[in-house]
PDB file of C-alpha atoms and ligand atoms in Angstrom:
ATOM      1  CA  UNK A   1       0.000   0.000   0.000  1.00 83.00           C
ATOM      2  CA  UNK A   2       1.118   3.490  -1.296  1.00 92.00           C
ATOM      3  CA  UNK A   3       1.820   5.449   1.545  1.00 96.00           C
ATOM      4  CA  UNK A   4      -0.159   8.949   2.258  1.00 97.00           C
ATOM      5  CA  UNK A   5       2.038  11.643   4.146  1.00 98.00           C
ATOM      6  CA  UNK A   6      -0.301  14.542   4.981  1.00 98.00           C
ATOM      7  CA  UNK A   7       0.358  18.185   5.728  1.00 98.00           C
ATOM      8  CA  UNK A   8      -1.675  19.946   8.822  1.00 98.00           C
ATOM      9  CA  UNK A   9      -1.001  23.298   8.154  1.00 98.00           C
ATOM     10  CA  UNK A  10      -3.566  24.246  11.305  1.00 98.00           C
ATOM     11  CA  UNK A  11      -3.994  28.047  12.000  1.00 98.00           C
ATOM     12  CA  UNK A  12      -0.941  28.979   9.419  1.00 98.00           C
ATOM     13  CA  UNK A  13      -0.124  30.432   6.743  1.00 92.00           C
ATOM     14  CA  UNK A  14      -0.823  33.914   4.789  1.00 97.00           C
ATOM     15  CA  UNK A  15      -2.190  33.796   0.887  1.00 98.00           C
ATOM     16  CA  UNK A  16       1.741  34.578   0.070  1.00 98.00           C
ATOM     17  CA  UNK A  17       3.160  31.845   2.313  1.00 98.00           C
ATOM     18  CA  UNK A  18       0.508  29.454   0.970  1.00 98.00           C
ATOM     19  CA  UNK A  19       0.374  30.477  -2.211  1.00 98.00           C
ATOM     20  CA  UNK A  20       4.563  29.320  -2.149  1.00 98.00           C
ATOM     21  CA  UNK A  21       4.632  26.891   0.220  1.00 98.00           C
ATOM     22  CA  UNK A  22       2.159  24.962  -1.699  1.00 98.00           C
ATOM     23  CA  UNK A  23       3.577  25.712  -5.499  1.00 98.00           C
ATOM     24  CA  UNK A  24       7.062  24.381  -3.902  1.00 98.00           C
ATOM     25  CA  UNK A  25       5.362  21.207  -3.311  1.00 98.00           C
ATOM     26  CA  UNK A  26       3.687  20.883  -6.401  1.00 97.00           C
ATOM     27  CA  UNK A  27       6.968  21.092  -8.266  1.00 97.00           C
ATOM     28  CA  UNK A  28       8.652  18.719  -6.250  1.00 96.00           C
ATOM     29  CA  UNK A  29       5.902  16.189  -6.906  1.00 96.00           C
ATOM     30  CA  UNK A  30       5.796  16.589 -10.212  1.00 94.00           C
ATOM     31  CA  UNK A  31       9.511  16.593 -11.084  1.00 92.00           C
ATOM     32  CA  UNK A  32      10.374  13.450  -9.240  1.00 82.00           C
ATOM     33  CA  UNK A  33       8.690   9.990  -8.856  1.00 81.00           C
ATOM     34  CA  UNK A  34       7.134  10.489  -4.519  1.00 84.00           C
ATOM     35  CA  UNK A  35       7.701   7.638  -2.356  1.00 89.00           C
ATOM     36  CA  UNK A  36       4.316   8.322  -1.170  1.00 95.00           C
ATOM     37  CA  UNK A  37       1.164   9.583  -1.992  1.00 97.00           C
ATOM     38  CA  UNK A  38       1.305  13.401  -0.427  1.00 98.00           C
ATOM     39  CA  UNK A  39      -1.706  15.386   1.047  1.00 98.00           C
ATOM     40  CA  UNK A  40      -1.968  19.327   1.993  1.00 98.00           C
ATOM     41  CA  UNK A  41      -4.715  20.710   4.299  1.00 98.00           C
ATOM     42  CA  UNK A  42      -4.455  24.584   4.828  1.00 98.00           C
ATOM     43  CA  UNK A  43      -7.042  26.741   6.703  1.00 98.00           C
ATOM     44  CA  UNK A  44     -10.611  26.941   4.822  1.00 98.00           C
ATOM     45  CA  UNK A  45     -10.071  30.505   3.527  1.00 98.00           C
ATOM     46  CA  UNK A  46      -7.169  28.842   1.077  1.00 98.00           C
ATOM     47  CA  UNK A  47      -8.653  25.575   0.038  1.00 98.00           C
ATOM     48  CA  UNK A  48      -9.535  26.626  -2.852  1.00 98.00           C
ATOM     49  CA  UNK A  49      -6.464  28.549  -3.352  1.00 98.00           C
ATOM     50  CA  UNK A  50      -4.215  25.707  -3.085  1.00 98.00           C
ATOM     51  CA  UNK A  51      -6.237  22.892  -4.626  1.00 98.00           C
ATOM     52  CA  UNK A  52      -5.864  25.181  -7.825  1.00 98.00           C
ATOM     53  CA  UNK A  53      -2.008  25.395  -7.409  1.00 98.00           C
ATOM     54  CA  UNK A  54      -2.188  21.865  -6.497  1.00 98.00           C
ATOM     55  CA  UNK A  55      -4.287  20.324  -9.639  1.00 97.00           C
ATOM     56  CA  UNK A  56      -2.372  18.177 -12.087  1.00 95.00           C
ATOM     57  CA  UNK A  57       0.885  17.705  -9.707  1.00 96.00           C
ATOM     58  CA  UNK A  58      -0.841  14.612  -8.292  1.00 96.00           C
ATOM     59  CA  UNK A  59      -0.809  16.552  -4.617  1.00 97.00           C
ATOM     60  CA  UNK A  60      -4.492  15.866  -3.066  1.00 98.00           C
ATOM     61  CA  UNK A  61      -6.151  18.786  -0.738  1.00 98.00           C
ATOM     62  CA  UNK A  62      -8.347  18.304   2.334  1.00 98.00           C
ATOM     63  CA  UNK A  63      -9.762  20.149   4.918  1.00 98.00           C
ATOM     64  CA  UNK A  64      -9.034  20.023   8.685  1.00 98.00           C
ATOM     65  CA  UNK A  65     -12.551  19.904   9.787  1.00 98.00           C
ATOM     66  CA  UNK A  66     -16.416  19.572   8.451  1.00 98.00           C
ATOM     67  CA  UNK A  67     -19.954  19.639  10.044  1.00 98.00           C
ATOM     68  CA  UNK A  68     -22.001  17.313  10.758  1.00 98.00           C
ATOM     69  CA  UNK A  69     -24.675  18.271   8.474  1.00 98.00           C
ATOM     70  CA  UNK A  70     -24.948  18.619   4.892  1.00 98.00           C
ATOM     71  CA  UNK A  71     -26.165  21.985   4.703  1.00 98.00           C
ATOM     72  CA  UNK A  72     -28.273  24.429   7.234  1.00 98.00           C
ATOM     73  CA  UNK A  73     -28.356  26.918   9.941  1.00 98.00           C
ATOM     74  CA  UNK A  74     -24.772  26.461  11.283  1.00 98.00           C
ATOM     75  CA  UNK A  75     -22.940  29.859  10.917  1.00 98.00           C
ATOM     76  CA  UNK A  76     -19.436  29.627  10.803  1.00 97.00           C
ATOM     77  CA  UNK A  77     -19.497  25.925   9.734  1.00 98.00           C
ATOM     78  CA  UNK A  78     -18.107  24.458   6.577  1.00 98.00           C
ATOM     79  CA  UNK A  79     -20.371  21.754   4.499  1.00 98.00           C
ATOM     80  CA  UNK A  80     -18.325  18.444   3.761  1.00 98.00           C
ATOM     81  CA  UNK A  81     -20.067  18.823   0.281  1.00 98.00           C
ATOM     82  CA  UNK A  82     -18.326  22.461  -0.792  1.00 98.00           C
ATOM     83  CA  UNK A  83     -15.110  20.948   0.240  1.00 98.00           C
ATOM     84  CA  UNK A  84     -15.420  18.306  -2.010  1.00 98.00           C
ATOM     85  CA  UNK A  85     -16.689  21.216  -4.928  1.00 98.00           C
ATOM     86  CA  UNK A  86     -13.862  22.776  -3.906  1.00 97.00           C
ATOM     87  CA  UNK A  87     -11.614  20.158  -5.647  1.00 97.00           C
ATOM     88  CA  UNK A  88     -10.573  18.565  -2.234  1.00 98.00           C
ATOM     89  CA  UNK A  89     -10.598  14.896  -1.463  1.00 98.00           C
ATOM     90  CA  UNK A  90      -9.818  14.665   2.324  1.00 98.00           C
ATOM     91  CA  UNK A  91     -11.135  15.816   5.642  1.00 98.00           C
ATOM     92  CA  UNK A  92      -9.572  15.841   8.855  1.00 98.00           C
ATOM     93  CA  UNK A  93     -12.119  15.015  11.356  1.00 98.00           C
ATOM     94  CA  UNK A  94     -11.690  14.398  15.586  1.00 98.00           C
ATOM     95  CA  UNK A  95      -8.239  16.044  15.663  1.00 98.00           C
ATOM     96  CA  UNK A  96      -7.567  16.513  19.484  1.00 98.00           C
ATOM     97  CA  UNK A  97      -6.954  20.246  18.742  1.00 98.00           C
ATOM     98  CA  UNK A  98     -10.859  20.335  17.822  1.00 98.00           C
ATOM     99  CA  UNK A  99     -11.989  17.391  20.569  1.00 97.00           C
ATOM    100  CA  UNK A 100     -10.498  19.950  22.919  1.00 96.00           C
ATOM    101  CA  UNK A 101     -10.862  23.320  21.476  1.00 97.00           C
ATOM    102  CA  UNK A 102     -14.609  23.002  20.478  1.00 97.00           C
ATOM    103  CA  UNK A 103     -15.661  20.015  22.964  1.00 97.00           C
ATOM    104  CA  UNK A 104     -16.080  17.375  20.021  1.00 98.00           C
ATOM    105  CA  UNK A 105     -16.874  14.035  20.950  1.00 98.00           C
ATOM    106  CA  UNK A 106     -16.454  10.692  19.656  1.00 98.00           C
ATOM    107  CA  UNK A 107     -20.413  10.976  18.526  1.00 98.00           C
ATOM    108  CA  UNK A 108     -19.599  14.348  17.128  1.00 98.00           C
ATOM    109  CA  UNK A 109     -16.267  13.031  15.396  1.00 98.00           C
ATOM    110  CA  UNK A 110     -18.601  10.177  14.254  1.00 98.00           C
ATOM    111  CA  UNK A 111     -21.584  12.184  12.877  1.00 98.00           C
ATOM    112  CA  UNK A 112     -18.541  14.688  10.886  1.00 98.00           C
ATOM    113  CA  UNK A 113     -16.844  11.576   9.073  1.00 98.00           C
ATOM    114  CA  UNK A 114     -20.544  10.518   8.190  1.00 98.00           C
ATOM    115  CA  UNK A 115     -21.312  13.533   6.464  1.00 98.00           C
ATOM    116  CA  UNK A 116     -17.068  13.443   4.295  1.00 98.00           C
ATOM    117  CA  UNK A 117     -18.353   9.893   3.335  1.00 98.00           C
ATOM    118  CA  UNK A 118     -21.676  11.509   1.901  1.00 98.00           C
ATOM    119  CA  UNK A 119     -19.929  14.165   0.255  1.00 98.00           C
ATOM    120  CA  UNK A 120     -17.181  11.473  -1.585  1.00 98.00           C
ATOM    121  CA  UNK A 121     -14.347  12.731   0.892  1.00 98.00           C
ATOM    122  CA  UNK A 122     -12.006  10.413   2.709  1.00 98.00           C
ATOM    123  CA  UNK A 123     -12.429  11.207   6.345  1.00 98.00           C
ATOM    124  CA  UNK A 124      -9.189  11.402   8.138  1.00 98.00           C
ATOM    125  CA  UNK A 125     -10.525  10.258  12.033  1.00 98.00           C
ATOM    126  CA  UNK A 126      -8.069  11.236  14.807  1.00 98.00           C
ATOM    127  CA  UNK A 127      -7.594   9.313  17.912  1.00 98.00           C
ATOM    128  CA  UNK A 128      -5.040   9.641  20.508  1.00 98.00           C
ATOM    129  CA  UNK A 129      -4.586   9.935  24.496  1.00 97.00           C
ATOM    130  CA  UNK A 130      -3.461  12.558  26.759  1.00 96.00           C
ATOM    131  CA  UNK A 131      -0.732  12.639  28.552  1.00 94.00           C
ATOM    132  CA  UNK A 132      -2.745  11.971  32.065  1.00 95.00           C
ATOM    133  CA  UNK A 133      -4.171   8.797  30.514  1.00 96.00           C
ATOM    134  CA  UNK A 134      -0.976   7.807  29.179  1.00 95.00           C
ATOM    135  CA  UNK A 135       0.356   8.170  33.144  1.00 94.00           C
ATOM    136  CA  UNK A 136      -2.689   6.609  34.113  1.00 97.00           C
ATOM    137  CA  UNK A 137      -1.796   3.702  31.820  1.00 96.00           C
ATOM    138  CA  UNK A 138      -5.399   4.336  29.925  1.00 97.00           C
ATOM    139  CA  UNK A 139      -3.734   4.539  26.437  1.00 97.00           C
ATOM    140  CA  UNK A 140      -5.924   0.919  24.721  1.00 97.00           C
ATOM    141  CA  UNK A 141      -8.512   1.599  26.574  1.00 98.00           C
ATOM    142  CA  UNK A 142      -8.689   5.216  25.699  1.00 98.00           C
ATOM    143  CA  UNK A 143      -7.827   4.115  21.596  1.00 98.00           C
ATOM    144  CA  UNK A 144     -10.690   1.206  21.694  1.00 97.00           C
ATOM    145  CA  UNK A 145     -13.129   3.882  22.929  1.00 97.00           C
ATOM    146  CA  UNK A 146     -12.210   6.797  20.588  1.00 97.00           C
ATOM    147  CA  UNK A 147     -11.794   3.699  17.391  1.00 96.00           C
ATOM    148  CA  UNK A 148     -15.511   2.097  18.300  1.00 94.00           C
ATOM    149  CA  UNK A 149     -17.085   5.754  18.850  1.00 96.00           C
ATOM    150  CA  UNK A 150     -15.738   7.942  16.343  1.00 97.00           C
ATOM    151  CA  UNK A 151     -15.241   5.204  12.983  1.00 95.00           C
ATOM    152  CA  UNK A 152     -18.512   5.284  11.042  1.00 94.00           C
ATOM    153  CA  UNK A 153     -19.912   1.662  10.951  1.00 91.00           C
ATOM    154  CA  UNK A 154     -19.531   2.894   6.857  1.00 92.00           C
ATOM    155  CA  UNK A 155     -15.947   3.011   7.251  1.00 93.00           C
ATOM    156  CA  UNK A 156     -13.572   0.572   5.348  1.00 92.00           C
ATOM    157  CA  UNK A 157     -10.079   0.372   4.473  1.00 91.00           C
ATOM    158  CA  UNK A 158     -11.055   1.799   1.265  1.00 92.00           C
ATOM    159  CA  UNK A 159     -12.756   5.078   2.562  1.00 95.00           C
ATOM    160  CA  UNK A 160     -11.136   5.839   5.318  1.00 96.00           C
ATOM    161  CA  UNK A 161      -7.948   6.782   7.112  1.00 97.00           C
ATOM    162  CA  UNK A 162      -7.272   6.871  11.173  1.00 97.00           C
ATOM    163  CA  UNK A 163      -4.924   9.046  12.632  1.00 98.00           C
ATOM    164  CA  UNK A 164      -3.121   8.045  16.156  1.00 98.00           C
ATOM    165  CA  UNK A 165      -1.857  11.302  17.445  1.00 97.00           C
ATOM    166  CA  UNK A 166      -0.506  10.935  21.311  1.00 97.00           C
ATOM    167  CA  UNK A 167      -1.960  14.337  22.662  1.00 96.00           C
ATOM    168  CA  UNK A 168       1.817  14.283  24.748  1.00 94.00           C
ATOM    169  CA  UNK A 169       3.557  14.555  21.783  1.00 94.00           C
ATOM    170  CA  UNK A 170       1.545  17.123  19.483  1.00 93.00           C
ATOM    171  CA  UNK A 171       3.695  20.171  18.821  1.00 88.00           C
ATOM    172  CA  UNK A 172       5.707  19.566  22.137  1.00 88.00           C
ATOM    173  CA  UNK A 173       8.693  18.003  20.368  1.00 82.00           C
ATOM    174  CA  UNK A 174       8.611  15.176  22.655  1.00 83.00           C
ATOM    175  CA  UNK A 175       8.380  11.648  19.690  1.00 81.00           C
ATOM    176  CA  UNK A 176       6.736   8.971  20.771  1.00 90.00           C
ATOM    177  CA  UNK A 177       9.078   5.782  20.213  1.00 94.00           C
ATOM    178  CA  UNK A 178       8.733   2.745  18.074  1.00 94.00           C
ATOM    179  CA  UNK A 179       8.004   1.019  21.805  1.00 95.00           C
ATOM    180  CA  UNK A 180       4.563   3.912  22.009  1.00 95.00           C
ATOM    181  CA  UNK A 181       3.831   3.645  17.929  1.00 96.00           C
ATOM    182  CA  UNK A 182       3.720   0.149  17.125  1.00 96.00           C
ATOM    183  CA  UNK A 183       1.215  -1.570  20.006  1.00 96.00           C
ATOM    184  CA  UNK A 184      -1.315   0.827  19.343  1.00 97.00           C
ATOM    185  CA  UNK A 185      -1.063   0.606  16.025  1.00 96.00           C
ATOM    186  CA  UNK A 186      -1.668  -2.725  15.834  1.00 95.00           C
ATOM    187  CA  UNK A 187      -4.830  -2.153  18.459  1.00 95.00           C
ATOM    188  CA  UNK A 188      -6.626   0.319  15.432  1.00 95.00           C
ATOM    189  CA  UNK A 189      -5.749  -2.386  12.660  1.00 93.00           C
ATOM    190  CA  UNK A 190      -7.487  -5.053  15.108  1.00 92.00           C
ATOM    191  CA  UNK A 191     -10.420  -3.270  16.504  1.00 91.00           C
ATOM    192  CA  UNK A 192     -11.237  -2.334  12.809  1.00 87.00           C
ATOM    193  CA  UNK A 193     -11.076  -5.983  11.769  1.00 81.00           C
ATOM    194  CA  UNK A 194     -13.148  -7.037  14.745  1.00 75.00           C
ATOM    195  CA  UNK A 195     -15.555  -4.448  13.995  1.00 70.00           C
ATOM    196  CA  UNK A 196     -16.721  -6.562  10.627  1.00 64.00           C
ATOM    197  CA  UNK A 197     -16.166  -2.964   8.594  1.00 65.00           C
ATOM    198  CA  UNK A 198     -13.114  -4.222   5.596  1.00 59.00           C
ATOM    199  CA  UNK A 199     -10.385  -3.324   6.976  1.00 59.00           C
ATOM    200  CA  UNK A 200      -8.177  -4.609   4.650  1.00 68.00           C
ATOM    201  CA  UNK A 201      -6.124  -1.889   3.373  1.00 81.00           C
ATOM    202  CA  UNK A 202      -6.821   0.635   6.374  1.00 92.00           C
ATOM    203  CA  UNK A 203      -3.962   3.428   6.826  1.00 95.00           C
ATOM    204  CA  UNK A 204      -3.019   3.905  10.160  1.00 96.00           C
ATOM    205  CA  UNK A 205      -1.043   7.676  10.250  1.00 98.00           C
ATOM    206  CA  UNK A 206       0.923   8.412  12.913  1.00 97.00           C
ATOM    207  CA  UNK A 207       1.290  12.156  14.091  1.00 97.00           C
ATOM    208  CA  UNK A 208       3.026  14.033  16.736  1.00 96.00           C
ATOM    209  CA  UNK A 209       6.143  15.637  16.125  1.00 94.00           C
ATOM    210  CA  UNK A 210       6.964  13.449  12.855  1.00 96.00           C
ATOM    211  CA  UNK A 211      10.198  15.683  11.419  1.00 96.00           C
ATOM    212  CA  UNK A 212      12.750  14.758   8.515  1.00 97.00           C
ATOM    213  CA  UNK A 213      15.318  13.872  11.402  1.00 96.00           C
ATOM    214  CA  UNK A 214      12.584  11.037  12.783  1.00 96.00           C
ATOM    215  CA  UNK A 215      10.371  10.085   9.531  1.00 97.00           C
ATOM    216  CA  UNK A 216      12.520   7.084   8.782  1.00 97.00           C
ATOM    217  CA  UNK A 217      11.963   5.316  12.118  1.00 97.00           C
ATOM    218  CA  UNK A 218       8.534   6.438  12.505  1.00 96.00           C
ATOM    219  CA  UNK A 219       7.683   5.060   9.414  1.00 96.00           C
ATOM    220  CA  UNK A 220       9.235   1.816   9.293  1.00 96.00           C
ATOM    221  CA  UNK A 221       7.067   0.963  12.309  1.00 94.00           C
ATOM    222  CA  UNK A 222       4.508  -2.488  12.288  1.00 90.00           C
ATOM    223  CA  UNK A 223       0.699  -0.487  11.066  1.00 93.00           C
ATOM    224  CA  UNK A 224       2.237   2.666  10.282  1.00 96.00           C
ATOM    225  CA  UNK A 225       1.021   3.511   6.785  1.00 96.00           C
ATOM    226  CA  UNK A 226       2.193   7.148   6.971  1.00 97.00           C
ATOM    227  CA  UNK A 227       2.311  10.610   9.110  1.00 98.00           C
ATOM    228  CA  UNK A 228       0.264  13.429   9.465  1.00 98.00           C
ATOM    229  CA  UNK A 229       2.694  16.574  10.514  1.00 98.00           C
ATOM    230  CA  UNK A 230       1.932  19.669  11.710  1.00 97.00           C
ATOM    231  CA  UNK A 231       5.059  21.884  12.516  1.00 97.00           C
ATOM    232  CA  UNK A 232       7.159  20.174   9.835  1.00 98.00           C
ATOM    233  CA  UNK A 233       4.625  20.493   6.695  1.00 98.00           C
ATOM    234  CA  UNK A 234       5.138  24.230   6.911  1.00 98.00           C
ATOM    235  CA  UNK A 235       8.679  24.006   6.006  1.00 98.00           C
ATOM    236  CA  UNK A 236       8.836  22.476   1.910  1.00 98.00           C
ATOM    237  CA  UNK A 237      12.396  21.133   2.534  1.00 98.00           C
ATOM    238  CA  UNK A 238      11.462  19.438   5.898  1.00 98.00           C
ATOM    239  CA  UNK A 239       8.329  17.687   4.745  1.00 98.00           C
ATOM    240  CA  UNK A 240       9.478  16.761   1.681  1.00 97.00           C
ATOM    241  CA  UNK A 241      12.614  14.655   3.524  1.00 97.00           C
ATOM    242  CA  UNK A 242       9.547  13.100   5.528  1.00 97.00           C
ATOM    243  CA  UNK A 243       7.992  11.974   2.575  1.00 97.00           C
ATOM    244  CA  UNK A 244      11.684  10.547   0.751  1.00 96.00           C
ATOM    245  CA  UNK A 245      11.707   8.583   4.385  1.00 96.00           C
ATOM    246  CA  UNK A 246       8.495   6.260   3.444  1.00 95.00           C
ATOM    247  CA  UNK A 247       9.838   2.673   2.979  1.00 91.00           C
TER     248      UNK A 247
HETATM  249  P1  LIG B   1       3.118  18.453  15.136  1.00 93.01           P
HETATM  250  O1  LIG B   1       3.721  17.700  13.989  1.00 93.01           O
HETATM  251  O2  LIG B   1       3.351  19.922  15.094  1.00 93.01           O
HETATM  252  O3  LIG B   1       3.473  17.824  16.449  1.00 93.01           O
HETATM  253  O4  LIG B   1       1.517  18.292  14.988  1.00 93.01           O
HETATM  254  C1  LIG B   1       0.986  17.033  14.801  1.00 93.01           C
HETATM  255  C2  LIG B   1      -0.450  17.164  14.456  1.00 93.01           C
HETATM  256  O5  LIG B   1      -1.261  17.530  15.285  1.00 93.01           O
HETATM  257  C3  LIG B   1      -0.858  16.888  13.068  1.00 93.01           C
HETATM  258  O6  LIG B   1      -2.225  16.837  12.942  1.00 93.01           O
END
């Protein structure tokens, strides 16, 4: 299976700095053959933007969050169907930033990769535990809970991706090791089996501090089937050394 490095800009990133970040990319795609299939998700306002600068370079777009609903009364919101419109083909959905920032739950998280899956996107579903639970020693049973409540019972490998992000080591610099990656890993890849959905093919990304300095380890790891980075994608050099590190 191909993997799929993806790019979480988050809150970043002018027109300008998107504008070259994400023509810097496109060039590198096209001029050389990517060990892996290579995904960039800026802030709404530029989705359009960069999916333009992004079309026929073989880079995909996504969003970092949709609503629950198709359409409606939600001011503020963004409709998993105009991202799609928008040329797009992923959504980010559950990432802890949002679980914690805006309350979602695993219902919530649920209900959001329901409506990408309406709209023909690839839901992106992010699970991970803090760093109490990790102390607590609450990390599978934290993982089972977030997998059962927040994977659509629509979900296959096909469809969908899952995202294990450690809260602990999200923008803090602190990795998690090969020892943290690779159990829980394996956990998603089983409870998705178990759950009767096809899990045959399912990508497993890790993210949390994935850098060009770590990628190769990272990625090498049992499930791992790529990384979603945050700090790293904004940097075109940096990122693109993450995705030359895919097996
Ligand atoms: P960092 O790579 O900055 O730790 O962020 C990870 C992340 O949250 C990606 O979604």
């Amino acid at each position: 299976m191909e993997y799929l490095i993806a790019g979480n800009w988050k809150m970043n990133g002018s027109v300008a700095f998107a504008q070259e970040l994400a023509a810097n990319l496109a060039a590198k795609n096209k001029a050389g053959a990517p060990r892996a299939a290579v995904l960039l998700c800026p802030q709404a306002p530029l989705l359009s933007l960069v999916a333009g600068i992004c079309a026929g370079s073989g880079i995909a777009v996504g969003a970092q969050d949709c609503h629950t609903a198709d359409k409606g009364a939600h001011t503020g919101d963004i409709a998993a169907g105009l991202i799609a419109e928008l040329g797009c083909s992923y959504v980010i959905v559950g990432h802890s930033e949002r679980r914690a920032d805006h309350g979602e739950t695993d219902a919530a998280v649920r209900a959001k990769a329901e409506a990408a899956l309406r709209a023909g996107l690839t839901p992106i579903i992010c699970v991970g535990e803090t760093d109490a639970e990790r102390e607590k020693g609450q990390t599978s049973e934290v993982i089972a809970r977030q997998v059962k409540g927040s994977v659509p019972q629509a979900a296959t490998g096909g469809n969908c991706v899952i995202a294990y992000e450690p809260v602990w080591a999200i923008g803090t610099g602190k990795t998690a090791t090969v020892a943290d990656i690779a159990p829980v890993h394996t956990q998603i890849h089983g409870l998705f089996g178990e759950s009767g959905r096809i899990g045959a093919g399912l990508r497993v990304l890790y993210g949390g501090s994935v850098k060009g300095s770590n990628a190769a380890t990272i990625l090498a790891c049992a499930g791992v089937g790529g990384a979603l980075v945050g700090g790293a994608s904004l940097d075109p050099e940096d990122f693109w050394k993450i995705v030359g590190a895919c097996p």
